[in-house]
mmCIF file of C-alpha atoms in Angstrom:
data_model
loop_
_atom_site.group_PDB
_atom_site.id
_atom_site.type_symbol
_atom_site.label_atom_id
_atom_site.label_comp_id
_atom_site.label_asym_id
_atom_site.label_seq_id
_atom_site.Cartn_x
_atom_site.Cartn_y
_atom_site.Cartn_z
ATOM 1 C CA HIS Q 274 52.013 -12.596 -21.610
ATOM 2 C CA ALA Q 275 47.785 -12.117 -22.293
ATOM 3 C CA ARG Q 276 48.641 -8.858 -22.587
ATOM 4 C CA LYS Q 277 51.564 -8.972 -25.520
ATOM 5 C CA PRO Q 278 49.810 -10.415 -28.134
ATOM 6 C CA LEU Q 279 52.172 -13.661 -29.650
ATOM 7 C CA VAL Q 280 52.059 -12.460 -32.898
ATOM 8 C CA ASP Q 281 54.260 -9.110 -31.974
ATOM 9 C CA ARG Q 282 57.014 -11.873 -30.227
ATOM 10 C CA ILE Q 283 56.783 -14.985 -32.733
ATOM 11 C CA SER Q 284 59.387 -14.181 -34.099
ATOM 12 C CA ALA Q 285 61.901 -14.505 -31.721
ATOM 13 C CA LEU Q 286 61.140 -18.996 -31.299
ATOM 14 C CA HIS Q 287 64.727 -20.056 -32.281
ATOM 15 C CA LYS Q 288 64.383 -21.086 -36.242
ATOM 16 C CA ASP Q 289 64.619 -24.789 -35.150
ATOM 17 C CA ILE Q 290 60.906 -25.089 -33.721
ATOM 18 C CA PRO Q 291 57.763 -26.325 -35.594
ATOM 19 C CA VAL Q 292 54.904 -23.501 -35.214
ATOM 20 C CA THR Q 293 51.407 -24.950 -35.736
ATOM 21 C CA PHE Q 294 48.036 -23.551 -35.310
ATOM 22 C CA VAL Q 295 44.599 -25.335 -36.110
ATOM 23 C CA TYR Q 296 41.752 -22.811 -36.354
ATOM 24 C CA GLY Q 297 38.581 -24.833 -36.800
ATOM 25 C CA ASP Q 298 36.131 -22.930 -39.662
ATOM 26 C CA GLN Q 299 33.234 -22.262 -37.217
ATOM 27 C CA ASP Q 300 35.711 -21.323 -34.070
ATOM 28 C CA TRP Q 301 35.470 -18.372 -32.234
ATOM 29 C CA MET Q 302 39.338 -17.524 -32.500
ATOM 30 C CA ASP Q 303 40.361 -14.815 -35.997
ATOM 31 C CA PRO Q 304 42.517 -17.286 -38.211
ATOM 32 C CA GLU Q 305 44.384 -13.675 -39.743
ATOM 33 C CA GLY Q 306 46.768 -14.237 -35.708
ATOM 34 C CA GLY Q 307 47.328 -16.975 -37.700
ATOM 35 C CA ALA Q 308 47.678 -16.766 -40.181
ATOM 36 C CA GLU Q 309 50.011 -13.326 -39.566
ATOM 37 C CA SER Q 310 52.252 -15.004 -37.320
ATOM 38 C CA VAL Q 311 53.393 -17.833 -39.356
ATOM 39 C CA GLU Q 312 54.126 -14.768 -41.749
ATOM 40 C CA ARG Q 313 56.483 -13.848 -39.102
ATOM 41 C CA LEU Q 314 57.859 -16.458 -38.805
ATOM 42 C CA ARG Q 315 58.546 -16.102 -42.670
ATOM 43 C CA GLN Q 316 60.113 -12.803 -42.240
ATOM 44 C CA ALA Q 317 62.202 -14.357 -39.735
ATOM 45 C CA GLY Q 318 63.477 -16.963 -41.347
ATOM 46 C CA HIS Q 319 61.851 -19.889 -39.765
ATOM 47 C CA GLY Q 320 60.741 -21.897 -41.944
ATOM 48 C CA LYS Q 321 58.559 -24.259 -39.855
ATOM 49 C CA GLY Q 322 55.597 -22.428 -39.290
ATOM 50 C CA LYS Q 323 51.717 -23.673 -40.655
ATOM 51 C CA MET Q 324 48.381 -23.369 -40.025
ATOM 52 C CA TYR Q 325 45.724 -25.172 -40.691
ATOM 53 C CA ILE Q 326 41.797 -24.609 -40.800
ATOM 54 C CA VAL Q 327 39.575 -27.021 -40.545
ATOM 55 C CA ASN Q 328 36.353 -27.851 -41.847
ATOM 56 C CA ASN Q 329 33.331 -28.753 -39.910
ATOM 57 C CA ALA Q 330 34.940 -28.131 -36.401
ATOM 58 C CA GLY Q 331 35.019 -24.986 -33.953
ATOM 59 C CA HIS Q 332 37.655 -23.756 -31.280
ATOM 60 C CA HIS Q 333 38.518 -27.182 -29.329
ATOM 61 C CA GLY Q 334 37.970 -29.053 -31.909
ATOM 62 C CA GLU Q 335 34.313 -30.626 -31.739
ATOM 63 C CA CYS Q 336 33.286 -31.524 -34.428
ATOM 64 C CA SER Q 337 29.914 -28.928 -35.336
ATOM 65 C CA TYR Q 338 27.504 -30.871 -36.234
ATOM 66 C CA CYS Q 339 27.928 -33.856 -34.363
ATOM 67 C CA ALA Q 340 26.187 -32.867 -30.957
#
């Protein structure tokens, strides 16, 4: 599935499966993909999609000022 972005496939998920995207505010991944995925879930009638951005955290949730 690495060549098929999740955002293009997410609306096919069963509507009872909760989906949560979590990004750090220092994350190397772009949170726009998570936001777009949540929006596509909502458009497909799936109301259990959420996205959060964690302050002072990187991609793995590590504290950016603790190291």
